[in-house]
Short mmCIF file of C-alpha atoms in Angstrom, two decimals:
data_model
loop_
_atom_site.label_atom_id
_atom_site.label_comp_id
_atom_site.label_asym_id
_atom_site.label_seq_id
_atom_site.Cartn_x
_atom_site.Cartn_y
_atom_site.Cartn_z
CA LYS Q 1 -4.23 8.20 -3.13
CA ALA Q 2 -2.20 6.17 -5.23
CA GLY Q 3 -2.11 2.29 -4.03
CA VAL Q 4 0.68 -0.12 -3.63
CA THR Q 5 2.38 -0.47 -7.04
CA GLN Q 6 4.13 -3.81 -7.90
CA THR Q 7 6.15 -4.22 -11.09
CA PRO Q 8 6.07 -6.22 -13.21
CA ARG Q 9 2.43 -8.00 -13.05
CA TYR Q 10 3.72 -10.94 -14.92
CA LEU Q 11 7.26 -12.70 -15.71
CA ILE Q 12 8.55 -15.92 -16.91
CA LYS Q 13 11.93 -16.95 -16.11
CA THR Q 14 14.16 -20.13 -16.82
CA ARG Q 15 15.40 -22.11 -14.19
CA GLY Q 16 18.92 -20.77 -12.85
CA GLN Q 17 18.18 -17.29 -13.75
CA GLN Q 18 17.60 -14.23 -11.03
CA VAL Q 19 14.70 -11.96 -10.86
CA THR Q 20 14.13 -8.52 -9.29
CA LEU Q 21 10.72 -7.44 -8.19
CA SER Q 22 9.65 -4.04 -7.50
CA CYS Q 23 7.37 -2.38 -4.86
CA SER Q 24 6.50 0.96 -4.40
CA PRO Q 25 4.31 1.57 -1.16
CA ILE Q 26 1.43 4.30 -0.38
CA SER Q 27 3.02 7.60 0.14
CA GLY Q 28 3.98 7.79 3.87
CA HIS Q 29 3.93 4.13 4.57
CA ARG Q 30 7.21 3.01 6.00
CA SER Q 31 6.74 -0.73 6.47
CA VAL Q 32 6.84 -2.87 3.67
CA SER Q 33 6.33 -6.73 3.56
CA TRP Q 34 6.68 -9.31 1.05
CA TYR Q 35 4.71 -12.69 0.88
CA GLN Q 36 4.89 -15.74 -1.23
CA GLN Q 37 1.40 -17.01 -2.52
CA THR Q 38 1.04 -20.59 -3.84
CA PRO Q 39 -2.10 -23.02 -3.82
CA GLY Q 40 -0.15 -25.49 -1.73
CA GLN Q 41 1.61 -23.41 1.00
CA GLY Q 42 -0.88 -20.14 1.16
CA LEU Q 43 0.69 -17.02 2.23
CA GLN Q 44 4.11 -17.43 3.37
CA PHE Q 45 6.14 -14.55 4.98
CA LEU Q 46 9.23 -13.50 3.20
CA PHE Q 47 10.60 -10.32 4.89
CA GLU Q 48 9.61 -7.00 6.31
CA TYR Q 49 11.43 -3.67 6.09
CA PHE Q 50 10.90 -0.53 7.91
CA SER Q 51 12.98 2.70 7.16
CA GLU Q 52 15.63 0.53 5.14
CA THR Q 53 16.06 -2.00 7.80
CA GLN Q 54 15.00 -5.64 7.53
CA ARG Q 55 13.14 -6.16 10.88
CA ASN Q 56 12.26 -9.77 10.26
CA LYS Q 57 12.67 -12.78 7.93
CA GLY Q 58 10.67 -15.80 7.39
CA ASN Q 59 11.87 -19.06 6.60
CA PHE Q 60 13.15 -18.89 3.04
CA PRO Q 61 16.53 -19.98 1.66
CA GLY Q 62 19.09 -17.21 1.26
CA ARG Q 63 18.55 -17.02 -2.44
CA PHE Q 64 15.81 -14.81 -1.44
CA SER Q 65 16.55 -11.20 -0.65
CA GLY Q 66 15.38 -7.74 -0.23
CA ARG Q 67 15.98 -4.14 0.17
CA GLN Q 68 14.20 -0.99 1.07
CA PHE Q 69 15.54 2.36 -0.33
CA SER Q 70 15.10 5.86 1.46
CA ASN Q 71 11.92 6.64 -0.23
CA SER Q 72 10.48 3.46 0.98
CA ARG Q 73 10.43 1.64 -2.37
CA SER Q 74 11.31 -2.11 -1.82
CA GLU Q 75 12.60 -4.60 -4.23
CA MET Q 76 13.31 -8.50 -3.71
CA ASN Q 77 15.37 -10.59 -5.60
CA VAL Q 78 15.58 -14.39 -6.04
CA SER Q 79 18.80 -15.80 -7.52
CA THR Q 80 19.29 -19.18 -9.17
CA LEU Q 81 15.62 -19.53 -9.60
CA GLU Q 82 13.87 -23.10 -9.08
CA LEU Q 83 10.48 -24.44 -10.70
CA GLY Q 84 9.13 -24.27 -7.16
CA ASP Q 85 9.47 -20.62 -6.79
CA SER Q 86 6.66 -20.20 -9.31
CA ALA Q 87 4.22 -18.04 -7.18
CA LEU Q 88 2.43 -14.87 -6.89
CA TYR Q 89 4.52 -12.51 -4.85
CA LEU Q 90 2.84 -9.74 -3.10
CA CYS Q 91 3.85 -6.85 -1.45
CA ALA Q 92 1.98 -4.99 1.48
CA SER Q 93 2.64 -1.58 2.88
CA SER Q 94 1.75 -0.31 6.24
CA LEU Q 95 2.28 2.87 8.37
CA ALA Q 96 4.07 0.53 10.71
CA GLN Q 97 3.64 -3.00 11.97
CA GLY Q 98 1.04 -3.45 14.57
CA GLY Q 99 -2.54 -2.71 14.39
CA TYR Q 100 -2.93 -0.47 11.02
CA GLY Q 101 -3.38 -3.53 8.62
CA TYR Q 102 -1.54 -3.82 5.41
CA THR Q 103 -2.59 -2.50 2.01
CA PHE Q 104 -1.43 -4.97 -0.80
CA GLY Q 105 -0.43 -4.63 -4.38
CA SER Q 106 -1.90 -6.58 -7.07
CA GLY Q 107 1.17 -9.00 -7.08
CA THR Q 108 3.53 -10.17 -9.64
CA ARG Q 109 2.97 -13.57 -10.92
CA LEU Q 110 6.14 -15.23 -11.55
CA THR Q 111 6.72 -18.53 -13.41
CA VAL Q 112 9.67 -20.51 -13.54
CA VAL Q 113 10.10 -22.78 -16.59
CA ALA C 1 5.18 -16.93 18.30
CA GLN C 2 1.98 -16.67 16.42
CA SER C 3 -0.23 -19.20 14.57
CA VAL C 4 -3.92 -18.92 12.49
CA THR C 5 -6.30 -21.70 12.00
CA GLN C 6 -9.19 -21.31 9.53
CA LEU C 7 -11.66 -24.06 9.74
CA GLY C 8 -12.80 -25.11 6.58
CA SER C 9 -11.17 -24.43 3.21
CA HIS C 10 -14.27 -24.15 1.33
CA VAL C 11 -17.84 -22.79 2.55
CA SER C 12 -20.88 -22.86 0.29
CA VAL C 13 -23.82 -20.70 1.37
CA SER C 14 -26.98 -19.62 -0.55
CA GLU C 15 -27.63 -16.03 -1.60
CA GLY C 16 -29.41 -14.27 1.30
CA ALA C 17 -28.00 -16.84 4.06
CA LEU C 18 -25.73 -16.16 6.94
CA VAL C 19 -21.96 -16.42 6.43
CA LEU C 20 -20.13 -17.68 9.17
CA LEU C 21 -16.27 -18.08 8.59
CA ARG C 22 -14.11 -19.44 11.43
CA CYS C 23 -10.62 -18.18 12.74
CA ASN C 24 -8.73 -19.38 15.71
CA TYR C 25 -5.54 -18.08 16.72
CA SER C 26 -2.55 -18.16 19.09
CA SER C 27 -0.36 -15.45 20.08
CA SER C 28 2.14 -15.04 22.71
CA VAL C 29 1.53 -11.27 22.97
CA PRO C 30 -1.81 -9.33 23.14
CA PRO C 31 -2.78 -9.93 19.17
CA TYR C 32 -3.98 -7.61 16.51
CA LEU C 33 -6.21 -9.60 14.36
CA PHE C 34 -7.48 -8.91 10.92
CA TRP C 35 -9.61 -10.32 8.03
CA TYR C 36 -8.68 -9.79 4.46
CA VAL C 37 -10.41 -10.85 1.15
CA GLN C 38 -8.71 -11.74 -2.15
CA TYR C 39 -10.68 -11.72 -5.64
CA PRO C 40 -9.08 -13.74 -8.44
CA ASN C 41 -5.96 -12.22 -9.73
CA GLN C 42 -6.03 -9.29 -7.19
CA GLY C 43 -4.25 -8.63 -3.89
CA LEU C 44 -5.88 -9.10 -0.53
CA GLN C 45 -8.04 -6.29 0.91
CA LEU C 46 -8.57 -5.31 4.27
CA LEU C 47 -12.07 -6.07 5.58
CA LEU C 48 -11.99 -5.35 9.23
CA LYS C 49 -9.44 -5.25 12.21
CA TYR C 50 -9.21 -5.67 15.92
CA THR C 51 -6.75 -3.83 17.68
CA THR C 52 -8.16 -2.96 21.38
CA GLY C 53 -11.22 -1.96 22.80
CA ALA C 54 -14.82 -3.07 21.65
CA THR C 55 -14.71 -6.69 20.92
CA LEU C 56 -17.36 -6.58 18.32
CA VAL C 57 -15.63 -5.04 14.91
CA LYS C 58 -17.44 -3.81 11.67
CA GLY C 59 -15.88 -3.88 8.51
CA ILE C 60 -16.86 -3.34 5.02
CA ASN C 61 -19.51 -4.83 2.77
CA GLY C 62 -21.49 -5.51 5.65
CA PHE C 63 -19.01 -7.96 7.45
CA GLU C 64 -18.24 -7.97 11.26
CA ALA C 65 -16.29 -10.16 13.28
CA GLU C 66 -16.18 -10.69 17.21
CA PHE C 67 -13.00 -11.09 19.28
CA LYS C 68 -13.39 -13.80 21.82
CA LYS C 69 -10.16 -13.98 24.04
CA SER C 70 -11.37 -17.02 26.15
CA GLU C 71 -12.12 -19.06 22.93
CA THR C 72 -9.09 -17.46 21.03
CA SER C 73 -11.41 -17.16 18.30
CA PHE C 74 -12.07 -14.39 15.66
CA HIS C 75 -14.73 -15.68 13.37
CA LEU C 76 -16.32 -13.68 10.56
CA THR C 77 -19.76 -13.17 9.91
CA LYS C 78 -22.10 -11.33 7.71
CA PRO C 79 -26.09 -11.62 7.87
CA SER C 80 -26.99 -12.13 4.10
CA ALA C 81 -24.80 -13.39 1.65
CA HIS C 82 -24.55 -11.65 -1.81
CA MET C 83 -23.09 -13.02 -5.06
CA SER C 84 -20.60 -10.66 -4.96
CA ASP C 85 -19.13 -12.13 -1.70
CA ALA C 86 -17.59 -14.83 -3.45
CA ALA C 87 -13.87 -14.70 -2.93
CA GLU C 88 -11.25 -16.18 -0.71
CA TYR C 89 -11.04 -14.96 3.01
CA PHE C 90 -7.83 -14.79 5.27
CA CYS C 91 -7.79 -14.47 8.83
CA ALA C 92 -4.37 -12.87 9.85
CA VAL C 93 -2.70 -12.09 13.32
CA THR C 94 0.19 -9.56 14.07
CA GLY C 95 2.64 -9.73 16.73
CA GLY C 96 6.21 -8.04 16.63
CA PHE C 97 7.13 -7.24 13.04
CA LYS C 98 5.19 -9.99 11.42
CA THR C 99 1.87 -10.84 10.28
CA ILE C 100 0.83 -14.35 9.90
CA PHE C 101 -2.00 -15.45 7.67
CA GLY C 102 -4.40 -18.39 8.08
CA ALA C 103 -4.68 -20.94 4.89
CA GLY C 104 -7.71 -18.83 3.54
CA THR C 105 -11.44 -20.03 3.10
CA ARG C 106 -13.29 -19.83 -0.16
CA LEU C 107 -16.62 -18.61 -0.06
CA PHE C 108 -19.00 -20.03 -2.80
CA VAL C 109 -22.47 -18.26 -2.94
CA LYS C 110 -25.21 -20.00 -4.58
CA ALA C 111 -28.19 -18.54 -6.68
#
């Protein structure tokens, strides 16, 4: 059974640019959540999608957006990148929210210069 | 609303010693509780979870945790530490459509 696949693994962008990150969940998993991980802030919740609907959103500015497709694959987009957006972005898939727990991808390491 | 507090950002133990990583939570609904482990340059891996039923839950790699509702705690233990246990450990609570993670505890294992 394939795991959660995130692409790309590493990315370097310039301040002001935009970026799109991709996540393919485990087959059959309909819930996809995104987290930002930084040394200072830890794991911060970005948003959660289930069957193409965003059900919850964290406290991030509108520059951060996402979507989920009918095959459960998800993308997140960050526009007008800032230096502070440098982080490891983790995607986690689950059968549903609740007591199932997550399967995480290896993450996308974004560096903004 | 949910929150998680992990006591101690760093814990150091000797190989073969007891591992105890502390987690306290708050939740406005009956919680689902989890422990995850993260090795360098990797995503998080689920160690164990509490949903309902037995309050002592066993996970992978010899870890276990006990849900204590009266103390709002979910501490992680392992009787005997191994060098390969060196990693960062995260406690998490789920309520609604969101899972909140603690700040993490980095475990060091000394030979």
